[in-house]
Coordinates of C-alpha atoms and ligand atoms in Angstrom, one line a residue:
M22 CA 0.0 0.0 0.0
N23 CA 1.6 3.3 -1.1
S24 CA -0.9 5.8 0.2
L25 CA -0.3 7.4 3.5
G26 CA -3.0 8.6 5.8
I27 CA -4.1 9.4 9.3
N28 CA -7.4 9.0 11.2
L29 CA -8.0 11.0 14.3
S30 CA -10.8 10.9 16.8
G31 CA -12.0 12.6 20.0
N32 CA -9.3 14.4 22.0
A33 CA -6.8 13.9 19.2
L34 CA -9.1 15.8 16.9
H35 CA -9.3 18.7 19.3
G36 CA -5.5 18.8 19.3
V37 CA -5.5 19.3 15.6
D38 CA -7.9 22.3 15.8
Q39 CA -5.7 23.9 18.4
R40 CA -2.3 23.6 17.0
V41 CA -2.4 22.8 13.3
E42 CA -3.3 26.4 12.6
E43 CA 0.0 27.4 14.2
L44 CA 2.0 25.2 11.9
L45 CA 0.0 26.4 8.9
S46 CA 0.4 30.1 9.6
N47 CA 4.1 29.6 10.1
H48 CA 4.3 27.8 6.7
F49 CA 6.2 25.1 8.5
A50 CA 5.9 22.4 5.9
S51 CA 7.0 24.4 2.9
R52 CA 9.7 26.1 4.8
L53 CA 11.0 22.7 5.9
L54 CA 11.2 21.6 2.3
E55 CA 13.2 24.7 1.6
R56 CA 15.5 23.7 4.5
D57 CA 14.7 26.7 6.5
H58 CA 17.0 26.3 9.5
T59 CA 15.2 29.0 11.6
L60 CA 12.1 26.8 12.2
W61 CA 13.2 25.8 15.7
G62 CA 14.3 29.1 17.2
P63 CA 17.6 30.9 17.5
E64 CA 19.3 28.3 19.7
A65 CA 18.8 25.5 17.2
E66 CA 19.8 27.5 14.1
A67 CA 23.5 26.6 14.0
E68 CA 22.8 22.9 14.2
A69 CA 19.7 22.9 12.0
S70 CA 21.6 24.7 9.3
Q71 CA 23.7 21.5 8.9
R72 CA 21.0 18.9 9.5
L73 CA 18.3 19.2 6.9
G74 CA 19.6 17.1 4.1
W75 CA 17.1 14.4 4.9
V76 CA 14.0 16.4 3.7
D77 CA 14.8 15.6 0.1
P78 CA 17.1 12.6 -0.1
F79 CA 15.5 10.9 -3.1
D80 CA 17.7 11.7 -6.0
A81 CA 20.8 10.8 -4.0
A82 CA 19.1 7.5 -3.0
F83 CA 18.2 6.6 -6.6
E84 CA 21.8 7.2 -7.6
L85 CA 23.1 5.0 -4.8
I86 CA 20.8 2.0 -5.4
P87 CA 22.6 0.7 -8.5
Q88 CA 26.0 0.9 -6.8
I89 CA 24.7 -1.1 -3.9
T90 CA 23.2 -3.7 -6.3
Q91 CA 26.5 -4.0 -8.1
L92 CA 28.4 -4.5 -4.9
R93 CA 26.0 -7.1 -3.7
E94 CA 26.5 -9.0 -7.0
Q95 CA 30.3 -8.7 -6.7
L96 CA 30.3 -10.0 -3.2
A97 CA 28.0 -12.9 -4.1
D98 CA 30.4 -13.9 -6.9
K99 CA 33.0 -14.3 -4.2
G100 CA 30.7 -16.4 -2.0
I101 CA 30.0 -13.5 0.4
T102 CA 26.3 -13.6 1.1
R103 CA 25.8 -13.0 4.8
V104 CA 25.6 -9.3 5.9
V105 CA 26.5 -8.3 9.5
L106 CA 25.8 -4.6 10.4
A107 CA 27.7 -3.0 13.2
G108 CA 26.1 0.3 14.1
M109 CA 24.2 2.1 16.9
G110 CA 20.9 4.0 16.8
G111 CA 20.5 5.9 13.6
S112 CA 23.3 3.9 12.0
S113 CA 21.4 0.6 12.3
L114 CA 17.7 1.0 13.1
G115 CA 16.6 2.1 9.6
A116 CA 18.4 -0.7 7.8
E117 CA 17.1 -3.2 10.4
V118 CA 13.5 -2.1 9.9
M119 CA 13.8 -2.4 6.1
A120 CA 15.3 -5.8 6.3
R121 CA 12.6 -7.1 8.7
A122 CA 9.8 -5.7 6.5
A123 CA 11.3 -7.4 3.5
G124 CA 11.9 -10.6 5.4
V125 CA 15.6 -10.8 4.5
R126 CA 18.4 -11.7 6.9
L127 CA 20.5 -8.9 8.3
D128 CA 22.5 -9.6 11.4
V129 CA 22.7 -6.5 13.5
V130 CA 25.3 -6.0 16.1
D131 CA 24.2 -3.0 18.2
S132 CA 25.4 -4.4 21.4
T133 CA 28.5 -5.0 23.5
D134 CA 27.1 -8.1 25.1
P135 CA 30.0 -10.6 24.7
E136 CA 27.6 -13.5 24.2
L137 CA 25.9 -11.7 21.3
V138 CA 29.1 -10.6 19.6
G139 CA 30.5 -14.2 20.2
S140 CA 27.4 -15.8 18.6
I141 CA 27.8 -13.6 15.5
L142 CA 31.4 -14.7 15.1
A143 CA 30.6 -18.3 15.9
A144 CA 28.4 -18.4 12.8
G145 CA 31.6 -18.1 10.7
V146 CA 33.2 -15.2 8.8
A147 CA 34.3 -16.5 5.4
D148 CA 30.9 -15.9 3.8
T149 CA 30.3 -12.6 5.6
V150 CA 30.6 -9.0 4.8
F151 CA 30.7 -6.7 7.9
V152 CA 29.2 -3.2 7.3
I153 CA 30.7 -0.8 9.8
S154 CA 28.3 2.1 10.0
S155 CA 28.9 5.2 12.0
K156 CA 28.3 8.8 11.1
S157 CA 30.9 10.1 13.5
G158 CA 33.2 7.2 13.0
S159 CA 34.0 7.1 16.7
T160 CA 31.1 5.4 18.5
A161 CA 32.5 3.1 21.1
E162 CA 30.2 0.1 20.5
T163 CA 30.7 0.2 16.7
D164 CA 34.4 0.6 17.1
A165 CA 34.6 -2.4 19.5
A166 CA 32.6 -4.6 17.0
R167 CA 34.9 -3.5 14.2
R168 CA 38.0 -4.5 16.1
A169 CA 36.5 -7.9 17.0
F170 CA 35.4 -8.6 13.4
T171 CA 38.7 -7.5 11.9
Q172 CA 40.5 -9.8 14.4
A173 CA 38.2 -12.8 13.6
L174 CA 38.8 -12.3 9.8
Q175 CA 42.6 -12.3 10.4
D176 CA 42.4 -15.3 12.7
A177 CA 40.5 -17.1 9.9
G178 CA 43.4 -16.4 7.5
L179 CA 41.3 -14.0 5.4
T180 CA 42.2 -10.5 4.2
P181 CA 40.0 -8.4 6.4
G182 CA 39.4 -5.6 3.9
D183 CA 37.8 -8.1 1.5
H184 CA 35.0 -8.5 4.1
L185 CA 34.6 -5.0 5.4
I186 CA 32.6 -2.1 4.2
A187 CA 32.3 1.3 5.9
V188 CA 29.4 3.8 5.8
T189 CA 30.5 7.1 7.4
D190 CA 30.8 10.8 7.0
P191 CA 33.6 12.2 4.9
G192 CA 36.6 13.0 7.0
S193 CA 35.7 10.8 9.9
P194 CA 38.3 8.6 11.7
L195 CA 36.5 5.6 10.3
E196 CA 36.8 6.9 6.7
S197 CA 40.6 7.1 6.9
L198 CA 40.9 3.8 8.7
A199 CA 38.8 2.1 6.1
R200 CA 40.8 3.5 3.3
D201 CA 44.1 2.6 5.0
H202 CA 42.9 -0.9 5.4
Q203 CA 41.6 -1.2 1.9
Y204 CA 38.0 -1.9 2.8
T205 CA 36.0 -3.3 -0.2
A206 CA 34.0 -0.1 -0.2
V207 CA 33.7 3.1 1.7
F208 CA 30.4 4.9 1.3
E209 CA 30.6 8.5 2.2
A210 CA 27.3 9.7 3.7
D211 CA 25.7 13.1 3.4
P212 CA 27.0 15.1 6.4
T213 CA 23.8 17.2 6.4
I214 CA 21.8 14.2 7.4
G215 CA 21.8 13.4 11.1
G216 CA 21.8 9.8 12.5
R217 CA 18.1 9.3 13.3
Y218 CA 17.0 11.0 10.0
S219 CA 19.3 8.8 7.9
A220 CA 17.2 5.8 6.9
L221 CA 16.9 6.9 3.3
S222 CA 20.6 7.8 3.0
A223 CA 23.6 5.5 2.8
F224 CA 23.2 4.5 6.4
G225 CA 19.8 2.7 5.8
L226 CA 20.2 1.8 2.2
V227 CA 23.6 0.3 2.0
P228 CA 23.2 -2.5 4.6
A229 CA 19.6 -3.1 3.7
G230 CA 20.4 -3.3 0.0
L231 CA 23.4 -5.6 0.5
A232 CA 21.1 -7.9 2.5
G233 CA 18.7 -8.1 -0.4
V234 CA 16.0 -5.5 0.3
E235 CA 14.4 -4.1 -2.8
L236 CA 15.1 -0.5 -2.2
T237 CA 13.5 1.2 -5.2
T238 CA 10.0 0.7 -4.0
I239 CA 10.8 2.1 -0.5
V240 CA 12.4 5.3 -2.0
D241 CA 9.6 5.6 -4.6
D242 CA 7.0 5.4 -1.9
A243 CA 8.8 7.9 0.3
E244 CA 9.1 10.4 -2.5
A245 CA 5.5 10.0 -3.5
A246 CA 4.3 10.5 0.1
S247 CA 6.6 13.4 0.7
H248 CA 4.6 15.7 -1.6
S249 CA 1.7 15.8 0.8
L250 CA 4.0 16.1 3.8
Y251 CA 5.5 19.4 2.6
E252 CA 2.3 21.1 1.9
D253 CA 1.0 23.9 4.1
D254 CA -2.4 22.3 4.2
E255 CA -4.7 21.2 7.0
T256 CA -5.0 17.7 5.5
N257 CA -1.2 17.2 5.7
P258 CA -1.0 14.0 7.9
A259 CA 2.3 15.0 9.5
L260 CA 1.1 18.4 10.6
R261 CA -2.1 16.8 12.0
A262 CA -0.1 14.2 13.9
A263 CA 2.3 16.8 15.2
A264 CA -0.6 19.0 16.3
V265 CA -2.0 16.2 18.4
L266 CA 1.4 15.8 20.1
G267 CA 1.8 19.6 20.5
A268 CA -1.7 19.9 22.0
G269 CA -1.0 17.3 24.6
A270 CA 2.4 18.7 25.6
P271 CA 3.8 19.0 28.1
S272 CA 1.8 16.7 30.3
R273 CA 0.3 14.2 27.8
N274 CA 3.7 13.0 26.9
K275 CA 3.6 9.1 26.9
L276 CA 3.0 7.9 23.3
I277 CA 1.5 4.5 23.5
I278 CA 2.5 3.1 20.1
T279 CA 0.9 -0.1 19.0
N280 CA 1.9 -1.7 15.7
F281 CA -1.1 -3.5 14.2
D282 CA 0.5 -3.6 10.8
Q283 CA 2.2 -7.0 10.3
A284 CA 4.0 -5.7 7.2
L285 CA 6.1 -3.5 9.4
P286 CA 7.6 -5.7 12.1
G287 CA 9.9 -3.8 14.5
F288 CA 9.0 -0.4 13.1
G289 CA 8.3 0.9 16.5
D290 CA 12.0 0.7 17.5
W291 CA 12.9 3.1 14.7
I292 CA 10.1 5.5 15.6
E293 CA 11.1 5.3 19.3
Q294 CA 14.6 6.5 18.6
L295 CA 13.5 9.3 16.3
I296 CA 10.9 10.7 18.8
A297 CA 12.8 10.1 22.0
E298 CA 16.1 11.6 20.9
S299 CA 14.6 14.4 19.0
T300 CA 12.2 15.7 21.7
G301 CA 13.3 14.3 25.1
K302 CA 15.4 17.2 26.4
H303 CA 15.4 20.2 28.7
G304 CA 12.9 18.5 30.9
T305 CA 10.2 18.0 28.3
G306 CA 9.5 15.8 25.3
F307 CA 7.6 12.6 24.3
L308 CA 8.3 9.1 25.5
P309 CA 7.4 6.5 23.0
V310 CA 6.1 3.4 24.7
I311 CA 6.2 0.6 22.2
V312 CA 3.6 -2.0 23.2
E313 CA 2.1 -5.2 21.8
P314 CA -1.4 -5.3 20.4
G315 CA -3.7 -6.1 23.4
A316 CA -1.3 -4.5 25.9
V317 CA -2.9 -3.1 29.0
E318 CA -1.7 0.4 28.0
N319 CA -4.0 0.1 25.0
R320 CA -6.9 0.5 27.4
S321 CA -5.4 3.4 29.4
H322 CA -7.4 6.6 29.7
D323 CA -4.8 8.2 31.8
E324 CA -4.3 11.9 31.3
D325 CA -0.7 11.6 30.3
V326 CA -1.1 9.1 27.3
I327 CA -1.8 9.5 23.6
H328 CA -2.6 6.4 21.6
L329 CA -0.9 6.0 18.2
H330 CA -1.8 3.0 16.2
L331 CA 0.0 1.8 13.1
I332 CA -2.7 0.0 11.1
A333 CA -2.6 -2.0 7.8
D334 CA -6.0 -1.1 6.6
P335 CA -7.3 2.5 6.6
G336 CA -10.9 1.1 7.0
E337 CA -9.9 -0.5 10.3
S338 CA -11.9 1.4 13.0
Q339 CA -11.0 1.9 16.6
A340 CA -13.9 -0.2 17.6
T341 CA -12.3 -3.1 15.7
L342 CA -9.2 -2.6 17.7
N343 CA -10.8 -2.5 21.0
P344 CA -14.4 -3.4 20.8
E345 CA -15.2 -3.4 24.5
D346 CA -13.6 -0.2 25.4
P347 CA -13.6 2.1 22.4
R348 CA -11.3 5.1 23.1
D349 CA -11.8 8.5 21.8
D350 CA -8.3 9.8 21.7
E351 CA -6.7 7.7 19.0
V352 CA -4.4 8.5 16.1
Q353 CA -4.3 5.8 13.4
I354 CA -1.5 5.9 10.8
Y355 CA -1.3 3.8 7.7
G356 CA 1.1 3.7 4.8
S357 CA 4.0 1.8 3.3
L358 CA 7.4 1.7 5.0
G359 CA 8.8 4.3 2.6
A360 CA 5.9 6.7 3.1
Q361 CA 6.0 6.3 6.9
L362 CA 9.7 7.0 7.2
V363 CA 9.2 10.5 5.9
F364 CA 5.9 10.9 7.7
W365 CA 7.5 10.3 11.1
E366 CA 10.5 12.5 10.4
V367 CA 8.3 15.4 9.4
T368 CA 5.9 14.8 12.3
T369 CA 8.8 14.7 14.8
V370 CA 10.4 17.9 13.7
A371 CA 7.0 19.7 13.5
A372 CA 6.1 18.5 17.0
A373 CA 9.6 19.6 18.2
S374 CA 8.9 23.1 16.9
L375 CA 5.6 23.2 18.8
I376 CA 7.2 22.3 22.1
G377 CA 10.3 24.5 21.4
V378 CA 13.1 22.0 21.3
N379 CA 15.9 21.4 18.8
P380 CA 15.1 18.1 17.1
F381 CA 18.7 17.5 15.9
D382 CA 20.8 17.3 19.1
Q383 CA 20.9 14.7 21.8
P384 CA 22.6 16.6 24.7
D385 CA 22.2 13.9 27.3
V386 CA 23.5 10.9 25.4
E387 CA 27.0 12.2 25.9
S388 CA 26.7 12.2 29.7
A389 CA 26.4 8.4 29.9
K390 CA 29.3 8.0 27.5
V391 CA 31.5 10.3 29.7
A392 CA 30.5 8.3 32.8
T393 CA 31.3 5.0 31.0
R394 CA 34.7 6.2 30.0
A395 CA 35.3 7.3 33.6
V396 CA 34.4 3.8 34.9
L397 CA 36.7 2.2 32.3
A398 CA 39.6 4.5 33.1
E399 CA 39.5 4.0 36.8
P400 CA 37.8 0.8 37.7
T401 CA 36.8 0.9 41.4
T402 CA 35.9 -1.9 43.7
P403 CA 32.2 -2.5 43.1
E404 CA 29.7 -1.7 45.8
P405 CA 28.5 -4.9 47.6
P406 CA 24.9 -5.8 46.6
Q407 CA 22.1 -4.9 48.9
I408 CA 20.7 -8.4 48.4
S409 CA 22.5 -11.5 47.1
T410 CA 21.0 -14.9 46.1
A411 CA 22.5 -17.8 44.1
E412 CA 20.8 -16.5 40.9
F413 CA 21.2 -12.8 41.2
D414 CA 22.5 -9.8 43.1
L415 CA 20.4 -6.7 43.7
F416 CA 21.7 -3.1 43.8
G417 CA 19.7 0.0 44.5
P418 CA 18.9 2.8 46.9
A419 CA 18.9 1.6 50.5
G420 CA 15.7 3.6 51.0
L421 CA 14.0 1.3 48.6
L422 CA 15.6 -2.1 48.9
G423 CA 16.1 -1.8 52.7
D424 CA 12.5 -2.8 53.2
V425 CA 12.8 -6.0 51.2
E426 CA 13.0 -9.2 53.2
A427 CA 16.3 -10.6 51.9
T428 CA 15.8 -14.2 52.9
G429 CA 13.7 -16.8 51.3
E430 CA 13.1 -17.9 47.7
A431 CA 14.7 -15.9 45.0
Q432 CA 11.4 -15.4 43.2
Q433 CA 9.8 -14.2 46.5
I434 CA 12.5 -11.6 46.9
L435 CA 12.0 -10.3 43.4
T436 CA 8.3 -10.2 43.9
E437 CA 8.9 -8.0 46.9
V438 CA 11.3 -5.8 44.9
F439 CA 8.6 -5.3 42.3
T440 CA 6.1 -4.4 45.0
V441 CA 8.4 -1.8 46.5
L442 CA 9.1 -0.3 43.1
G443 CA 5.3 0.1 42.7
T444 CA 5.3 2.4 45.7
V445 CA 7.4 5.0 44.0
L446 CA 5.4 5.1 40.7
E447 CA 3.3 8.2 40.6
D448 CA 0.5 9.3 38.3
D449 CA 2.9 10.7 35.8
S450 CA 5.6 8.1 36.2
Y451 CA 6.8 5.5 33.8
L452 CA 8.9 2.4 34.4
A453 CA 11.8 1.6 32.1
V454 CA 13.3 -1.9 31.9
Q455 CA 16.9 -1.7 30.6
A456 CA 18.3 -5.1 29.7
Y457 CA 22.0 -5.3 29.1
T458 CA 21.9 -8.8 27.8
N459 CA 21.7 -10.7 24.5
R460 CA 18.7 -9.6 22.5
L461 CA 19.2 -12.4 20.0
R462 CA 19.0 -15.2 22.5
Q463 CA 17.1 -13.7 25.4
Q464 CA 14.1 -12.3 23.7
H465 CA 11.8 -13.8 26.3
L466 CA 13.0 -11.1 28.7
T467 CA 10.6 -8.8 26.8
R468 CA 7.8 -10.6 28.6
L469 CA 8.7 -8.4 31.6
R470 CA 7.2 -5.4 29.9
P471 CA 3.5 -6.5 29.6
A472 CA 3.7 -8.2 33.0
L473 CA 4.9 -5.1 34.8
A474 CA 2.6 -2.9 32.9
R475 CA -0.4 -5.0 34.1
R476 CA 1.0 -4.9 37.7
Y477 CA 1.5 -1.2 37.9
G478 CA -1.1 0.3 35.5
R479 CA 1.6 2.7 34.3
P480 CA 3.4 2.8 31.0
V481 CA 6.4 0.4 30.9
T482 CA 9.2 0.6 28.3
F483 CA 11.6 -2.1 27.4
G484 CA 15.1 -1.4 26.0
W485 CA 18.1 -3.5 25.2
G486 CA 21.3 -2.0 26.6
P487 CA 23.5 -0.4 25.3
R488 CA 21.2 0.0 22.2
F489 CA 18.6 2.1 24.1
L490 CA 21.3 4.5 25.2
H491 CA 21.2 5.9 21.7
S492 CA 17.4 6.1 21.7
T493 CA 15.2 6.4 24.8
G494 CA 18.3 7.0 26.8
Q495 CA 18.1 10.6 25.8
F496 CA 14.6 11.0 27.2
H497 CA 15.5 9.1 30.4
K498 CA 18.1 11.7 31.2
G499 CA 16.9 14.8 29.4
G500 CA 13.1 14.5 29.6
P501 CA 11.0 15.0 32.6
A502 CA 12.5 13.2 35.6
T503 CA 9.5 10.9 36.1
G504 CA 11.2 7.5 35.4
V505 CA 11.8 4.5 37.5
F506 CA 14.5 2.3 36.2
I507 CA 15.2 -1.4 36.4
Q508 CA 18.6 -2.2 35.0
I509 CA 19.2 -5.9 34.2
T510 CA 22.9 -6.9 33.8
A511 CA 24.3 -10.3 33.5
D512 CA 27.4 -12.5 34.0
S513 CA 28.5 -14.0 30.7
E514 CA 29.8 -17.5 30.2
L515 CA 32.1 -16.2 27.5
D516 CA 34.0 -12.9 27.3
L517 CA 36.0 -11.4 24.5
Q518 CA 38.9 -9.1 24.8
I519 CA 38.4 -6.0 22.5
P520 CA 41.5 -6.1 20.2
G521 CA 43.8 -3.2 20.8
L522 CA 41.9 -1.9 23.9
N523 CA 42.7 -2.8 27.5
Y524 CA 39.2 -4.0 28.4
S525 CA 36.9 -6.7 27.3
F526 CA 33.3 -6.6 26.0
A527 CA 32.1 -7.8 29.4
E528 CA 33.9 -4.9 31.1
L529 CA 32.6 -2.4 28.6
I530 CA 28.9 -3.4 28.9
T531 CA 29.3 -3.4 32.7
A532 CA 30.8 0.1 32.6
Q533 CA 28.0 1.3 30.3
A534 CA 25.3 0.1 32.7
A535 CA 27.2 1.6 35.7
G536 CA 27.8 4.9 33.8
D537 CA 24.2 5.4 32.7
G538 CA 23.0 4.2 36.1
S539 CA 25.1 6.9 37.9
V540 CA 23.8 9.6 35.5
L541 CA 20.2 8.6 36.1
T542 CA 20.7 8.5 39.8
E543 CA 22.1 12.1 39.6
T544 CA 18.8 13.2 38.1
G545 CA 17.1 12.0 41.2
Q546 CA 15.3 9.1 39.6
P547 CA 15.3 5.6 41.3
V548 CA 17.5 2.9 39.7
V549 CA 17.5 -0.7 40.8
R550 CA 19.9 -3.1 39.2
I551 CA 19.2 -6.8 39.0
H552 CA 22.4 -8.7 38.1
L553 CA 21.9 -12.1 36.7
K554 CA 24.5 -14.6 37.7
D555 CA 23.2 -17.5 35.7
R556 CA 21.3 -16.1 32.8
S557 CA 18.8 -18.8 32.0
A558 CA 17.8 -19.7 35.5
A559 CA 17.7 -16.1 36.7
I560 CA 15.7 -14.9 33.7
E561 CA 13.1 -17.6 34.3
T562 CA 12.8 -16.6 38.0
L563 CA 12.6 -12.9 37.0
I564 CA 9.8 -13.5 34.5
N565 CA 7.9 -15.8 36.9
A566 CA 8.1 -13.1 39.6
A567 CA 6.9 -10.4 37.3
E568 CA 4.1 -12.5 35.8
Q569 CA 2.8 -13.8 39.1
I570 CA 2.4 -10.5 40.9
Ligands
G6P613 O1 26.5 7.0 13.6 P1 27.2 7.3 14.9 O2 28.0 8.5 14.9 O3 28.0 6.1 15.3 O4 26.1 7.5 16.0 C1 25.2 6.5 16.4 C2 24.2 7.0 17.4 O5 24.9 7.4 18.6 C3 24.8 8.6 19.2 O6 25.1 8.4 20.5 C4 23.4 9.3 19.0 O7 22.8 9.4 20.2 C5 22.5 8.6 18.0 O8 21.6 9.5 17.5 C6 23.4 8.1 16.9 O9 22.5 7.5 15.9

């Protein structure tokens, strides 16, 4: 389906009345197409002036597609058919969503979990091309993965450059390294396109195309849809959606996003990064809460939520979605992947203008990186756990965990911890589960999300660490300080030294959790860490404790 559209009802419709006029009289849409960098106020001008290449990426994309196809054929002739993508946030989510929608295999490494990195390498490297994707060329996770892949290729007796491709900005450290090491290809990205707006640039297209995604349709659809998105017209779907968000701000700030469109698996993860990093700053913004169809949040009438539904069929009514409890504050969006990529980008920057934030920076992502580097530079003796069992250790504020009875069954202790956490959730709170584990093998951990949402009746997000640090991590630290955080960290049966660095993947991921945890704690938000000693047994106990409360 190529068409793009939006249905609004109830409160959402009132939102449009209130704020779409503001966007129209400001000529927001047409000025955006003209790359007017003044749309977000004087403080955002300098950055916006270098970040608007994404509004019209289509000609460059059409030029790039044949190069990608040719490279894919060249690699296939050499027996290289498996594509592994190393990249964080904007440098992996767009490609991943395209690959999933097309049903093609793309192995994404956006983690420093040693088990995950190890499992990617254990699958063999001789038939693999590794796409190292980083706009800055200096992101720690991507650099660590690059080092491990290069070493594995060497160890296998292969010439690493034959199996490596870089996507990066011109002049980045990755660009010169890739050229020095004779990578098979170096794709120079458009420096005027920022990470989370880069799905239709080399960052999204190269890995997705190499993996076998048919790119022309996606770009065609995006271009076709873009015409209506750059019109100063009250029917413009992006202006209407942005007006709903703007009308709800600042208090109606949890976006319950449910994906009913089976053609777009995982699309919520891409939307999540775009909205959370673009808007979650200076104590305001929108928190995307990605939920499963049927989630308890779908039935929430709380004053701080807006329901956004991705639907496959424009005729699908809200009553069909929730027959027993039809809501009146729903936004339904439908359209193909290409169309929706541009729709969400325009919606996000328009909503950012309504709430007065710069959609192109991520000022609080850096603080966790600084804290991580500090932990790695000067490892200190870890604090003893508040509570320790054979399966897990628990860390957190004494004021919270001090009340938990530390003896008895592990599951009982966790149940009590969940109960105590419930006491600090307020009417505007959200709970964020941050799992620093293997998202390929431990997917069942995501069951914690619906279970805890049912328990608390408040929005619950689930993020894989360190991936979420480049996404909702911005909102957690820069948005309103209304979060309650459960960090899940884990021992690993296997560890890998990061070649050329004086720490291992296990040490890096541990430092990342500690670094982000310390920054979150400084914001005054409660953080509890559950450290799994034996992953499989402890995960089962954790899920049981959450599901039985
Ligand atoms: O592409 P890179 O420079 O490696 O950046 C990857 C990601 O990391 C940063 O921390 C930003 O928060 C993200 O917006 C970005 O997409």
